[in-house]
Coordinates of C-alpha atoms in Angstrom, one line a residue:
Chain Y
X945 CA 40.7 -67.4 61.3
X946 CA 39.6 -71.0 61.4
X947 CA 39.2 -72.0 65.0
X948 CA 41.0 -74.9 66.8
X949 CA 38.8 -78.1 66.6
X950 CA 36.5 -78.5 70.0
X951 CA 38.9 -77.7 72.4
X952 CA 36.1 -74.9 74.1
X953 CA 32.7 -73.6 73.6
X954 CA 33.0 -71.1 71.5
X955 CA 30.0 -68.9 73.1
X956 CA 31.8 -69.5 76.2
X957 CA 33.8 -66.2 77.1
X958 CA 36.0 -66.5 80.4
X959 CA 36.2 -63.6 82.5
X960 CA 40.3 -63.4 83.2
X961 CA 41.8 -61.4 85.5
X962 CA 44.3 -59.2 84.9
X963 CA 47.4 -61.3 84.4
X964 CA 49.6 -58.2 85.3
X965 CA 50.4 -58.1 89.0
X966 CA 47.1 -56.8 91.3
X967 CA 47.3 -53.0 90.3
X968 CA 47.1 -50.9 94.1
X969 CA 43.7 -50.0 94.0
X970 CA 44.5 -48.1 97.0
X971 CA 46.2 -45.9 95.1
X972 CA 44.5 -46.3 91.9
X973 CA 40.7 -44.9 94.1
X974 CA 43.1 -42.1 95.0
X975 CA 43.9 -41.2 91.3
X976 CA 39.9 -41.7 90.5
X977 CA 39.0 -38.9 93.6
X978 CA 40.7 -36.9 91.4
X979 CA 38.9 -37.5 88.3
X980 CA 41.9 -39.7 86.2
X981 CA 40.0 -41.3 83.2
X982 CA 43.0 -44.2 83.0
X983 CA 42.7 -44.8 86.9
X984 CA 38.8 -45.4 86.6
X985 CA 39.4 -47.3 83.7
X986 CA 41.8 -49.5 85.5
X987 CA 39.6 -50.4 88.4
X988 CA 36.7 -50.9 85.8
X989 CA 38.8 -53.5 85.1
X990 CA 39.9 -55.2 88.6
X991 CA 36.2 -55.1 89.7
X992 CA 33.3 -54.7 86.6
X993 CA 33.4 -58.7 86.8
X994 CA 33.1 -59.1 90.3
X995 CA 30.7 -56.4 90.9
X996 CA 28.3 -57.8 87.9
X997 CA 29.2 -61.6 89.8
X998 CA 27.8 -60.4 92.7
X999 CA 24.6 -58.2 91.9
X1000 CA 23.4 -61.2 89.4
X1001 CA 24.2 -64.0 92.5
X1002 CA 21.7 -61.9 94.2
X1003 CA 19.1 -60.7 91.1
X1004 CA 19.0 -63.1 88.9
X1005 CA 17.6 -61.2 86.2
X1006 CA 20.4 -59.8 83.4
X1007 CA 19.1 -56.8 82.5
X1008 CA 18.3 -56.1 86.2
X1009 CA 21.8 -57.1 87.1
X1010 CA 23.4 -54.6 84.5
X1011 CA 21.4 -51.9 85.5
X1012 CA 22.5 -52.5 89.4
X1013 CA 26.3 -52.8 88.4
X1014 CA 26.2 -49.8 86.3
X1015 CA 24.8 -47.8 89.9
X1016 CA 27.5 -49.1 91.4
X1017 CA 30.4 -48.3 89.5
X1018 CA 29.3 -45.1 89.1
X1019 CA 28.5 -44.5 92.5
X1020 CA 32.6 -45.4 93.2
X1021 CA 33.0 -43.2 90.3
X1022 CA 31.6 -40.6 92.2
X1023 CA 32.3 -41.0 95.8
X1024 CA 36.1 -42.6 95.2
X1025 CA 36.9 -39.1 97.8
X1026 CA 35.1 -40.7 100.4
X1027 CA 36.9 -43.9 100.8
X1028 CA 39.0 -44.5 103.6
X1029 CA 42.0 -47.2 102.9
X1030 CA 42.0 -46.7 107.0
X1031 CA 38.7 -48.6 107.4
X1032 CA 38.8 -51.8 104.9
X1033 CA 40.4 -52.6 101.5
X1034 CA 39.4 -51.1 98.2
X1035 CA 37.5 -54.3 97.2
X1036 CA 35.4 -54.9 99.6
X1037 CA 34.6 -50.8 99.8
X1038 CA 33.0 -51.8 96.4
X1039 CA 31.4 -54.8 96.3
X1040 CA 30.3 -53.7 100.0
X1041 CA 28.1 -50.8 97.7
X1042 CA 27.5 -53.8 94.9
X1043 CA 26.1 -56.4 97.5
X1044 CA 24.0 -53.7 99.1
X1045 CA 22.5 -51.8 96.2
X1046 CA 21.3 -55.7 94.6
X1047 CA 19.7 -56.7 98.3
X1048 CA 18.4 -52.8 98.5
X1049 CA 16.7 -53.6 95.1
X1050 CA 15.6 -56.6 96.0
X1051 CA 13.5 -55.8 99.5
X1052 CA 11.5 -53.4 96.9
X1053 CA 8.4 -55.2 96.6
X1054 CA 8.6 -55.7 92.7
X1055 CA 11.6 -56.4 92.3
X1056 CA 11.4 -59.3 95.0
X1057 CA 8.6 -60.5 92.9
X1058 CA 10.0 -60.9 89.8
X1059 CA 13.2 -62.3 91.5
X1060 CA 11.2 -65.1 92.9
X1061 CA 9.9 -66.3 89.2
X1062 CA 13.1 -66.9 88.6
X1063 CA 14.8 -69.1 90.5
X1064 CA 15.2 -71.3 93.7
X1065 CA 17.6 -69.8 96.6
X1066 CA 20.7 -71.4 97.3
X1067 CA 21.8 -72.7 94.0
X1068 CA 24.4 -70.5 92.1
X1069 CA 23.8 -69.5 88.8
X1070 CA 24.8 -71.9 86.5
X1071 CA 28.1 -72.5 85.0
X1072 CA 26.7 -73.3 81.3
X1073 CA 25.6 -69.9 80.7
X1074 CA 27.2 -67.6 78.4
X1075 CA 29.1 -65.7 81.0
X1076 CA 31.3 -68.3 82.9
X1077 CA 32.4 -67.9 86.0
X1078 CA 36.5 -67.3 86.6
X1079 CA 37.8 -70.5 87.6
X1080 CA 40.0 -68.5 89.9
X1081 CA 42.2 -69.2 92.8
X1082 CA 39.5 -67.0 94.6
X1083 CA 36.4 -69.2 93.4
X1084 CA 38.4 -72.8 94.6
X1085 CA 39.5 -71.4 97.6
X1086 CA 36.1 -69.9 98.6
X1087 CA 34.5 -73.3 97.6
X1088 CA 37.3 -75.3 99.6
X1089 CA 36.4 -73.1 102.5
X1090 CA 33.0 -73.3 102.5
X1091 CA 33.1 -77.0 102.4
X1092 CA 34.9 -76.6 105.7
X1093 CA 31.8 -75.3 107.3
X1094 CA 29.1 -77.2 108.8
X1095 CA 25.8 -77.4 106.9
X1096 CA 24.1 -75.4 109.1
X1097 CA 26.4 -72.5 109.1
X1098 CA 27.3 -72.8 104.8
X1099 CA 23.2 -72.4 104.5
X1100 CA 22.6 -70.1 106.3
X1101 CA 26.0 -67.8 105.0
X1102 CA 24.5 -68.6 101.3
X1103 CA 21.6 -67.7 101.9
X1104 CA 22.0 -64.8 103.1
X1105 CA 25.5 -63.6 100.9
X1106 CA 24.0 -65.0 97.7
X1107 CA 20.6 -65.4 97.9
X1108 CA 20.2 -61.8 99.9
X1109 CA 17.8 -62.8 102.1
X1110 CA 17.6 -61.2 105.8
X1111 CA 18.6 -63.8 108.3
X1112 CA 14.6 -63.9 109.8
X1113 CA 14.0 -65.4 106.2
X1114 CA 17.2 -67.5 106.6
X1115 CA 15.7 -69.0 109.6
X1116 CA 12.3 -69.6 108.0
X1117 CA 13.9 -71.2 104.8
X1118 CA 16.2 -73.3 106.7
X1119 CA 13.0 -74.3 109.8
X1120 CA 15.8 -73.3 112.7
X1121 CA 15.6 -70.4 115.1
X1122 CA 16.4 -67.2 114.4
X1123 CA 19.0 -67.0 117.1
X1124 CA 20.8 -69.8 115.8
X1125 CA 20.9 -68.2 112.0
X1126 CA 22.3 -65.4 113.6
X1127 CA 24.8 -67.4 115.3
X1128 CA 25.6 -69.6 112.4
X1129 CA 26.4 -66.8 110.1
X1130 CA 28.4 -64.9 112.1
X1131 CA 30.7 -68.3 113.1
X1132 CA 30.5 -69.3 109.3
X1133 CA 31.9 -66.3 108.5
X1134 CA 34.5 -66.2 111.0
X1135 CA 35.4 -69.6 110.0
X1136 CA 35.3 -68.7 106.3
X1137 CA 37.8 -65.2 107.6
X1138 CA 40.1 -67.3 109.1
X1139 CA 40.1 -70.4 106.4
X1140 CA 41.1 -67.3 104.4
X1141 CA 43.2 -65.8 106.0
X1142 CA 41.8 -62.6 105.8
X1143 CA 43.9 -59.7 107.9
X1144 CA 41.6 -57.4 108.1
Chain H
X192 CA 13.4 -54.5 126.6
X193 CA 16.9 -54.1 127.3
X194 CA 19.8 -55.5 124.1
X195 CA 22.4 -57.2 126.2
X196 CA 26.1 -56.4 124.4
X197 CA 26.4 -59.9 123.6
X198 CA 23.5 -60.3 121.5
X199 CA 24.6 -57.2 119.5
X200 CA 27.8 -58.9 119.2
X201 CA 26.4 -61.7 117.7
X202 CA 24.9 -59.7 114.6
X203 CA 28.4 -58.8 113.1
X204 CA 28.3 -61.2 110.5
X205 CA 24.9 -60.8 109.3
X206 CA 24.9 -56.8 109.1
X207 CA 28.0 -57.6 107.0
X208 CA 26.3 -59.6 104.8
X209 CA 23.7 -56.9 104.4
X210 CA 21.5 -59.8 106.1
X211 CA 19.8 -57.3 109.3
X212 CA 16.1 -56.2 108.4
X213 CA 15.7 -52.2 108.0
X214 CA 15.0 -51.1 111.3
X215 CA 17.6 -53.4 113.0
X216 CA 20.1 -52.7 110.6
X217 CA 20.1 -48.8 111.7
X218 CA 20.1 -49.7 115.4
X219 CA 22.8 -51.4 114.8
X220 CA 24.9 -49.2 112.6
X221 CA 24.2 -47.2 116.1
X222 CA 25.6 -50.0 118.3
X223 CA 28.6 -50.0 116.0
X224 CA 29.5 -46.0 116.3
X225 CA 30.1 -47.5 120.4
X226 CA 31.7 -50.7 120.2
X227 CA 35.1 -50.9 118.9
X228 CA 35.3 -54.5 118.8
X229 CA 32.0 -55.2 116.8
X230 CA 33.8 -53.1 114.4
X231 CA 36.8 -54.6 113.9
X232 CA 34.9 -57.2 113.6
X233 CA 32.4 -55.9 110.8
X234 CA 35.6 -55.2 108.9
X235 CA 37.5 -58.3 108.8
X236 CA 33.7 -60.0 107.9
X237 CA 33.4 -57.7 105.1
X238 CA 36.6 -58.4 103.5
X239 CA 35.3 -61.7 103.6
X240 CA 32.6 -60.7 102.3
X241 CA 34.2 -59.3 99.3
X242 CA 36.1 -62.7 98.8
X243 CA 32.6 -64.2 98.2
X244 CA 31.6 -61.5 95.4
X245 CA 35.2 -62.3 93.9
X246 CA 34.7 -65.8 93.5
X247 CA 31.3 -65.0 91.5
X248 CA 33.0 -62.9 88.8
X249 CA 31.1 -62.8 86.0
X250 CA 31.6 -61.3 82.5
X251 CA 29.9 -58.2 82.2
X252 CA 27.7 -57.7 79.4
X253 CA 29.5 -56.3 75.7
X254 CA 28.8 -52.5 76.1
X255 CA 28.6 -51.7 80.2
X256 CA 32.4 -50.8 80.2
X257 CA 31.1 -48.0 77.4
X258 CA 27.6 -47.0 79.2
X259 CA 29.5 -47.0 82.4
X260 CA 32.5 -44.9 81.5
X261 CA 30.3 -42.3 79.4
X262 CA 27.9 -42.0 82.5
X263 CA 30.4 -41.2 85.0
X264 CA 32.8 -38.7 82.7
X265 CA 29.1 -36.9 82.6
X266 CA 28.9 -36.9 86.2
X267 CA 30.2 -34.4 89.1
X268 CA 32.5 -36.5 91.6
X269 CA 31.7 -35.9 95.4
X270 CA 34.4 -33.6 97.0
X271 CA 36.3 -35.0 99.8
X272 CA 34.8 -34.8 103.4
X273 CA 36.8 -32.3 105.7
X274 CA 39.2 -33.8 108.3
X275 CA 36.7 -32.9 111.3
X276 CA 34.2 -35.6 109.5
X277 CA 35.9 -38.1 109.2
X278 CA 35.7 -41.1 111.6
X279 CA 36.6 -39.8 114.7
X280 CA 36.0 -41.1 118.4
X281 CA 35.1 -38.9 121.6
X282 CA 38.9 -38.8 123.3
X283 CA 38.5 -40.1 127.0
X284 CA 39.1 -36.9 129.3
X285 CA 42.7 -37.4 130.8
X286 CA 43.4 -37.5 134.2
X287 CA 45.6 -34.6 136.0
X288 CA 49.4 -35.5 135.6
X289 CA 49.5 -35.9 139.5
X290 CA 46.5 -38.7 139.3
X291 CA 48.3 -40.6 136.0
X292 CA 51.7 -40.3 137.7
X293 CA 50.0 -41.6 141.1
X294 CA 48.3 -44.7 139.7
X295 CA 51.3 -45.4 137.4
X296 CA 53.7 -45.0 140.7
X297 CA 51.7 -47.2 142.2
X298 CA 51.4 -49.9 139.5
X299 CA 54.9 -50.1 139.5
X300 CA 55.5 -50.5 142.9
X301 CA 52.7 -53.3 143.3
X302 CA 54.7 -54.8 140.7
X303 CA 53.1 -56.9 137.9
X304 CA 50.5 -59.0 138.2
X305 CA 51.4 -62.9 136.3
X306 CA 49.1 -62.9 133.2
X307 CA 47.9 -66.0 132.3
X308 CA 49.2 -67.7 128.8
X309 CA 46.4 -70.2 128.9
X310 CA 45.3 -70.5 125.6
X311 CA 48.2 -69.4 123.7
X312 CA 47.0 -65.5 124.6
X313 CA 50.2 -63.8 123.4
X314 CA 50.5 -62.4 127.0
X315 CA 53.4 -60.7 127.7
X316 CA 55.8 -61.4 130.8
X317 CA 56.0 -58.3 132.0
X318 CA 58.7 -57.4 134.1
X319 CA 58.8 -54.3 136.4
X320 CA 61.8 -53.1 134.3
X321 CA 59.9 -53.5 131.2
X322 CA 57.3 -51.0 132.8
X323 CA 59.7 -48.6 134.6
X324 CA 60.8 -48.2 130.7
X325 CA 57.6 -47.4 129.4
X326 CA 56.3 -44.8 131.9
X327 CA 59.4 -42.9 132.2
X328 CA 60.1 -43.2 128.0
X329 CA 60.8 -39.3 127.1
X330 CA 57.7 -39.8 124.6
X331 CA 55.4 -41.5 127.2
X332 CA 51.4 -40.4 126.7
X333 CA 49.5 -40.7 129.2
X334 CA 46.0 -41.4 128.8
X335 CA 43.0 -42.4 131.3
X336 CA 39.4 -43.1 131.1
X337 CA 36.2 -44.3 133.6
X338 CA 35.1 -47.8 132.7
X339 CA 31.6 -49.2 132.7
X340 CA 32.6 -51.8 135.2
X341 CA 33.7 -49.3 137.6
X342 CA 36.8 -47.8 138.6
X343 CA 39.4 -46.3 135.8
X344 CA 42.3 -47.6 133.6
X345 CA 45.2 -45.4 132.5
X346 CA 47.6 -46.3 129.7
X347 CA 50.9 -45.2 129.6
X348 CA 52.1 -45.8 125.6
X349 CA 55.6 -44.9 123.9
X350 CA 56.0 -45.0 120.8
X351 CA 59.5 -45.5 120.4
X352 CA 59.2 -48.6 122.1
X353 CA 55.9 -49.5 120.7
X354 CA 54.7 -50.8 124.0
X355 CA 51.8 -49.6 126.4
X356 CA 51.3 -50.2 129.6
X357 CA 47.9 -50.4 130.8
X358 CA 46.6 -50.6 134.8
X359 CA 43.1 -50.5 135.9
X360 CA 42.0 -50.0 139.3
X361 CA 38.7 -50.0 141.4
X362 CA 36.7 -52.3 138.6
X363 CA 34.2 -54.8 140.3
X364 CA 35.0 -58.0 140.6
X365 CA 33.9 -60.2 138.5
X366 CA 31.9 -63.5 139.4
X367 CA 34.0 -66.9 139.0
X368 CA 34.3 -68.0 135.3
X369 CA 35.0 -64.0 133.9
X370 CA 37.6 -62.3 133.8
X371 CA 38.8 -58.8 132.6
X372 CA 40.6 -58.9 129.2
X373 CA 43.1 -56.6 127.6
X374 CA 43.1 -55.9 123.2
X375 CA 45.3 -54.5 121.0
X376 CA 42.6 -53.0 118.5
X377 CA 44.2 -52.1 115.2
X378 CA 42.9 -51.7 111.3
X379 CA 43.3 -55.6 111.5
X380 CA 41.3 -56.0 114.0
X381 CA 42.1 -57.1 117.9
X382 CA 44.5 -59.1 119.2
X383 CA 44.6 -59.9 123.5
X384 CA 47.2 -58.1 125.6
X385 CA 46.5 -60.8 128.5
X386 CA 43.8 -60.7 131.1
X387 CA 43.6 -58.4 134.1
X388 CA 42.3 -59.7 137.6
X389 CA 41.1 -57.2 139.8
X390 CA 43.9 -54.8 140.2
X391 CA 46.6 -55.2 138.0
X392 CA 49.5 -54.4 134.8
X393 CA 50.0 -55.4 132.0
X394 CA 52.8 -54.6 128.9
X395 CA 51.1 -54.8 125.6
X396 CA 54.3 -54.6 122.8
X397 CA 53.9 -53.8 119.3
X398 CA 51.7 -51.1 119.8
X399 CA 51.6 -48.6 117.2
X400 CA 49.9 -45.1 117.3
X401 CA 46.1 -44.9 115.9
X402 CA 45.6 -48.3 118.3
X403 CA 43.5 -48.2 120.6
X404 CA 43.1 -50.6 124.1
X405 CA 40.0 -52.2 125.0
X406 CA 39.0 -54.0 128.1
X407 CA 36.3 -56.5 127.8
X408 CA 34.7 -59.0 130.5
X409 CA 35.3 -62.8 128.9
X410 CA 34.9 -66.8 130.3
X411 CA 37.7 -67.7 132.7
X412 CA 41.3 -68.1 130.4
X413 CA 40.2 -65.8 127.8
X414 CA 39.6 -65.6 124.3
X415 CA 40.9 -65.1 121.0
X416 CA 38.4 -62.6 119.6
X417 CA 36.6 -60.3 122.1
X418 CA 33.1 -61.3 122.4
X419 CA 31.2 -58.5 124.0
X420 CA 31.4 -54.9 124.5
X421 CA 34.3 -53.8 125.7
X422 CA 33.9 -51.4 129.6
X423 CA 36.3 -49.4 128.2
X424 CA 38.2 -48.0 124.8
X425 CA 41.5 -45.5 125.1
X426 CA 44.2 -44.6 122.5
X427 CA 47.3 -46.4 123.2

């Protein structure tokens, strides 16, 4: 089918959220505990993009960053019985496991090696490569947020969120004290939950 | 070397960000099993958290969504954990009916100490009628604990009225610029119930079962987030 004249890039695919209504992924972990095919299927679909986001923010590498997400679906695969809707939402249960499997893998020595070849800390990766980041309501809101934080407290929450780093290498990175990174990230973030308006 | 509470406090955000070096990290995944607070806390920073991932979706590679699937229909899921596993507190011993009716008897005929509304703290007015209610509700609980400050606190909860009253009595006093303060502490995290000086009642509404009450020692006026360990955590 002939393709409409340069209105986009075509090697540019758009990760797009489900346009359906947010699925209840409460209820959809509950169907995957029990081993539904469709369910898993389902959240595959809510979070595969999010979950590959998150574990490339912190690797780097692509073939790295696959291998990662793929632990970390299947680990939700697996373990879906063990989450507790009590204790947090569905989301962050997962990309809790996602942002803690990349930064595991990355405080093994080699891995941290290779991950320092490849690029500088704070910038994110870029948005002219093939995979493009959602412009979702998520990304502008997170970005208008973070611009509501001081410098201080948006470095050091980068840093440590995307770039993975422990806040002792915060504090080196940014020359400040390592009482006030830990300081800084916790009021970023607070500032960033309420911005949000996160209930949890 | 001694951790003071405060400076635990102050690692929420980075252990949510997966930020706390290894042997640190456990300590504090310790800390946390303790302090109700921090962990409300940790929760409503991972959710934030999990905002950040979301706004770095990224298209997955062609062919994960077929690796993954075929991996996990190959692989045995985790059986759920039994009930006595999951996430449970130690329950504070109670007090003998006679002691709980005592100190309540006795709150109410002190009456009720003002609570300050500085700072917007949704402190409630109690009244003494508001707390003859409560402790004489046919589904009153009773429950009472020790504090680290000294002294004990009792709650009285119903929850057909969703309210809880809680006293304290014998706690030190605290030096000028501190002052005792009461939390709702729910899934969403904790919201004040009003500060307590010295020995005093307060009426805590919208209080649900599964919530717990927390006392924690703050600056003079209070604040809208507890910042340090609480001296003491009961069911409501």
């Amino acid at each position: 089918m002939p393709r409409m004249g340069g209105m986009s890039r075509p090697d540019i695919r758009q990760w797009q959220p489900p346009t359906e209504a947010e699925p209840d992924l409460v209820a959809l972990v509950a169907r995957v505990a029990r081993g539904d095919h469709q369910a898993f299927e389902l959240v595959y679909g809510e979070l595969a993009g999010p979950v590959y986001g998150v574990v490339r923010q912190v690797l780097r590498d692509p073939a790295q960053s696959e291998e990662v997400a793929q632990e970390v679906l299947l680990e939700v695969w697996r373990t879906a019985s063990r989450f507790d809707p009590a204790r947090g939402s569905a989301a962050a249960w997962v990309l809790t496991i996602a942002h803690r499997r990349a930064v595991d893998r990355v405080r093994s020595e080699s891995a941290g090696s290779r991950r320092e070849q490849k690029a500088a800390a704070t910038e994110m990766v870029p948005d002219d490569v093939a995979e493009v980041v959602a412009a979702t309501l998520d990304h502008q809101r997170v970005r208008r947020c973070l611009d509501g934080l001081t410098e201080l407290q948006r470095e050091s929450v980068k840093l440590a969120y995307y770039g993975g780093y422990t806040y002792p290498q915060v504090a080196h990175l940014l020359g400040v004290a390592l009482g006030t990174v830990k300081t800084r990230i916790r009021d970023g973030l607070i500032r960033m939950r309420d911005c949000m308006e996160v209930t949890w | 070397m001694k951790i003071l509470a405060d400076d635990w406090h102050v690692l929420t955000g980075s252990y949510a960000l997966d930020a706390l070096p290894d042997p640190e990290r456990a300590e504090f995944e310790r800390h946390l099993q303790h302090c109700p607070s921090c962990e409300a806390e940790v929760r409503g920073l991972r959710e934030t958290a999990a905002r950040l991932a979301m706004a770095q979706a990224l298209q997955p590679p062609p062919g994960m969504e077929q690796r993954v699937l075929a991996a996990a229909y190959r692989t045995r899921q985790l059986p759920p954990l039994p009930p006595e596993h999951l996430h449970h507190r130690p329950i504070p011993r109670r007090m003998t009916a006679f002691a709980a009716a005592a100190s309540v008897a006795a709150a109410v005929g002190l009456g009720i100490t003002q609570v300050s509304t500085q700072h917007k703290l949704e402190s409630t007015q109690a009244s003494d009628a508001a707390v003859t209610r409560v402790v004489t509700a046919p589904d009153a609980r009773i429950e009472a604990t020790s504090t680290s400050a000294g002294g004990s606190v009792t709650v009285v909860a119903s929850t057909a009225l969703r309210e809880a009253v809680i006293t304290s009595t014998g706690m030190v006093s605290l030096p000028a610029g501190r002052v005792y303060q009461v939390w709702v502490i729910s899934p969403s995290g904790a919201r004040s119930a009003g500060l307590m000086a010295g020995r005093s009642t307060l009426l805590a509404s919208a209080v649900v079962p599964g919530d717990r009450i927390g006392i924690t020692v703050e600056p003079a006026g209070g604040t809208s987030k507890p910042t340090t360990t609480p001296v003491a955590v009961l069911p409501a």
